[in-house]
Short mmCIF file of C-alpha atoms in Angstrom, two decimals:
data_model
loop_
_atom_site.label_atom_id
_atom_site.label_comp_id
_atom_site.label_asym_id
_atom_site.label_seq_id
_atom_site.Cartn_x
_atom_site.Cartn_y
_atom_site.Cartn_z
CA MET A 11 -16.57 -8.00 11.10
CA SER A 12 -15.69 -5.39 13.35
CA SER A 13 -16.34 -1.66 12.68
CA TRP A 14 -12.73 -0.81 11.84
CA GLN A 15 -12.81 -3.80 9.28
CA ALA A 16 -16.01 -2.37 7.58
CA GLU A 17 -14.90 1.18 7.76
CA ALA A 18 -11.50 0.09 6.10
CA GLY A 19 -12.85 -2.16 3.74
CA ASN A 20 -15.15 0.66 2.28
CA SER A 21 -12.36 2.82 2.16
CA ALA A 22 -10.13 0.48 0.26
CA PHE A 23 -12.47 -0.93 -2.16
CA TYR A 24 -14.40 2.21 -2.69
CA GLY A 25 -14.92 2.42 -6.44
CA LYS A 26 -13.49 -1.11 -7.31
CA SER A 27 -14.85 -2.29 -10.28
CA GLY A 28 -15.70 -5.92 -12.02
CA ARG A 29 -15.04 -7.26 -15.32
CA GLY A 30 -16.32 -4.63 -17.44
CA ALA A 31 -14.03 -1.98 -15.97
CA SER A 32 -10.90 -0.49 -17.71
CA LYS A 33 -7.57 -2.12 -17.63
CA ALA A 34 -6.47 0.13 -14.82
CA LYS A 35 -9.16 -0.57 -12.60
CA ARG A 36 -8.90 -4.31 -12.99
CA GLU A 37 -5.21 -4.19 -12.06
CA GLN A 38 -6.10 -3.07 -8.35
CA GLU A 39 -5.48 -6.02 -6.13
CA TYR A 40 -5.52 -6.45 -2.65
CA ALA A 41 -3.94 -8.65 0.24
CA VAL A 42 -5.31 -9.33 3.60
CA VAL A 43 -2.87 -8.63 6.43
CA GLY A 44 -2.94 -11.56 9.06
CA LEU A 45 -1.45 -13.56 11.92
CA ALA A 46 -1.22 -17.24 11.87
CA SER A 47 -4.40 -18.56 12.80
CA LYS A 48 -6.16 -15.40 13.74
CA ALA A 49 -8.67 -13.05 12.23
CA PRO A 50 -7.48 -10.40 9.51
CA ILE A 51 -5.84 -7.45 11.35
CA GLY A 52 -5.36 -5.31 8.09
CA PHE A 53 -5.62 -4.64 4.33
CA ILE A 54 -3.11 -3.47 1.72
CA ARG A 55 -4.28 -2.44 -1.68
CA TYR A 56 -1.87 -2.10 -4.58
CA LYS A 57 -1.82 -1.35 -8.21
CA HIS A 58 0.63 -2.57 -11.36
CA LYS A 59 1.47 0.80 -12.86
CA ALA A 60 3.27 1.37 -16.40
CA GLY A 61 6.81 0.51 -16.42
CA ASP A 62 8.21 -1.00 -13.40
CA ALA A 63 6.09 0.49 -10.61
CA VAL A 64 3.55 -0.81 -8.08
CA GLU A 65 1.53 1.91 -6.43
CA ILE A 66 0.40 1.11 -2.90
CA VAL A 67 -3.23 2.53 -3.05
CA PHE A 68 -4.21 1.89 0.70
CA LEU A 69 -2.87 0.21 3.78
CA ALA A 70 -4.76 -0.21 7.08
CA ILE A 71 -4.18 -2.12 10.28
CA GLU A 72 -6.50 -2.63 13.26
CA PRO A 73 -5.98 0.32 15.49
CA ALA A 74 -5.10 -1.91 18.61
CA LEU A 75 -2.39 -3.55 16.62
CA ARG A 76 -0.81 -0.49 15.05
CA GLY A 77 2.81 0.55 16.16
CA TRP A 78 3.81 -3.35 16.34
CA GLY A 79 5.43 -3.24 12.72
CA TYR A 80 2.50 -5.11 11.06
CA GLY A 81 2.24 -2.43 8.45
CA SER A 82 5.79 -2.24 7.67
CA GLU A 83 5.84 -6.00 7.32
CA ALA A 84 2.92 -6.05 4.97
CA VAL A 85 4.73 -3.42 2.89
CA ARG A 86 8.01 -5.38 2.79
CA LEU A 87 6.29 -8.43 2.02
CA LEU A 88 4.52 -6.92 -1.05
CA GLU A 89 7.87 -5.56 -2.26
CA GLU A 90 9.29 -8.73 -2.01
CA HIS A 91 6.45 -10.36 -3.82
CA SER A 92 6.62 -7.73 -6.61
CA LEU A 93 10.33 -8.31 -7.31
CA ARG A 94 9.76 -12.04 -7.28
CA GLU A 95 6.90 -11.83 -9.98
CA GLY A 96 8.87 -9.45 -11.85
CA TRP A 97 6.22 -6.40 -11.26
CA GLY A 98 9.07 -3.85 -11.00
CA ASN A 99 11.37 -2.18 -8.36
CA SER A 100 9.81 1.11 -7.89
CA PHE A 101 7.09 1.46 -5.35
CA GLN A 102 5.00 4.50 -4.30
CA ALA A 103 2.46 5.73 -2.06
CA GLU A 104 0.31 9.08 -2.11
CA VAL A 105 0.36 10.57 1.62
CA PRO A 106 -1.89 13.33 2.77
CA ALA A 107 0.40 16.05 3.30
CA HIS A 108 -1.49 17.01 6.69
CA ASN A 109 -0.90 13.49 8.20
CA GLY A 110 2.71 13.73 9.75
CA LEU A 111 2.36 10.34 11.21
CA ASN A 112 1.74 8.85 7.77
CA LEU A 113 4.47 10.57 6.17
CA TYR A 114 7.06 9.44 8.91
CA PHE A 115 5.63 5.92 8.26
CA TRP A 116 6.94 5.87 4.64
CA LEU A 117 10.06 7.94 5.38
CA ARG A 118 10.78 5.14 7.94
CA LEU A 119 10.46 2.31 5.42
CA GLY A 120 12.87 4.19 2.89
CA TYR A 121 10.14 5.90 0.81
CA ARG A 122 11.31 9.66 -0.34
CA PRO A 123 8.98 12.59 -1.51
CA VAL A 124 9.53 13.09 -5.00
CA ARG A 125 6.24 15.59 -5.72
CA THR A 126 5.22 17.89 -2.70
CA GLU A 127 1.88 18.57 -2.13
CA ASP A 128 -0.47 19.37 -4.97
CA LYS A 129 -4.24 20.43 -5.45
CA SER A 130 -5.13 16.87 -4.15
CA GLY A 131 -3.39 17.66 -0.76
CA GLU A 132 -1.06 14.48 -1.28
CA VAL A 133 2.71 14.05 -1.49
CA LEU A 134 4.01 11.21 -3.69
CA MET A 135 6.44 9.02 -1.83
CA VAL A 136 8.65 6.76 -3.96
CA ARG A 137 11.18 3.93 -3.21
CA ARG A 138 13.21 2.38 -5.61
CA THR A 139 14.93 -0.83 -4.84
CA GLN A 140 18.40 -2.08 -5.91
CA GLU A 141 17.11 -5.39 -7.43
CA GLY A 142 15.42 -5.15 -10.75
CA PRO A 143 12.57 -7.10 -11.83
CA GLY A 144 12.65 -10.81 -12.33
#
């Protein structure tokens, strides 16, 4: 496992809990971002929220492969999967307000700020699709 994978894995799964955890904790899931017949190149962690929302909790792509659209494609595929499974048509991500590149990433994907920086230092970005669940 490369150093970026270990670091991303520790960040992505920090606090992830097992069977005895609350329902909210158990509903956190993850997917591995990869290329055909190659090692994993990233992780995406998400959580089904109350109602029709899916929160993208964490996204990391190997540093050498950033800027090639893999992160955008991972988010797009998660959104499509969520719609197919009927999980909802509202997607959200909290973004550090001081990270302009991260904010720009989500803006390019059609996410818009609905809550500006709060005491946590994060901005809530949301995108609703035209399609409904199911």
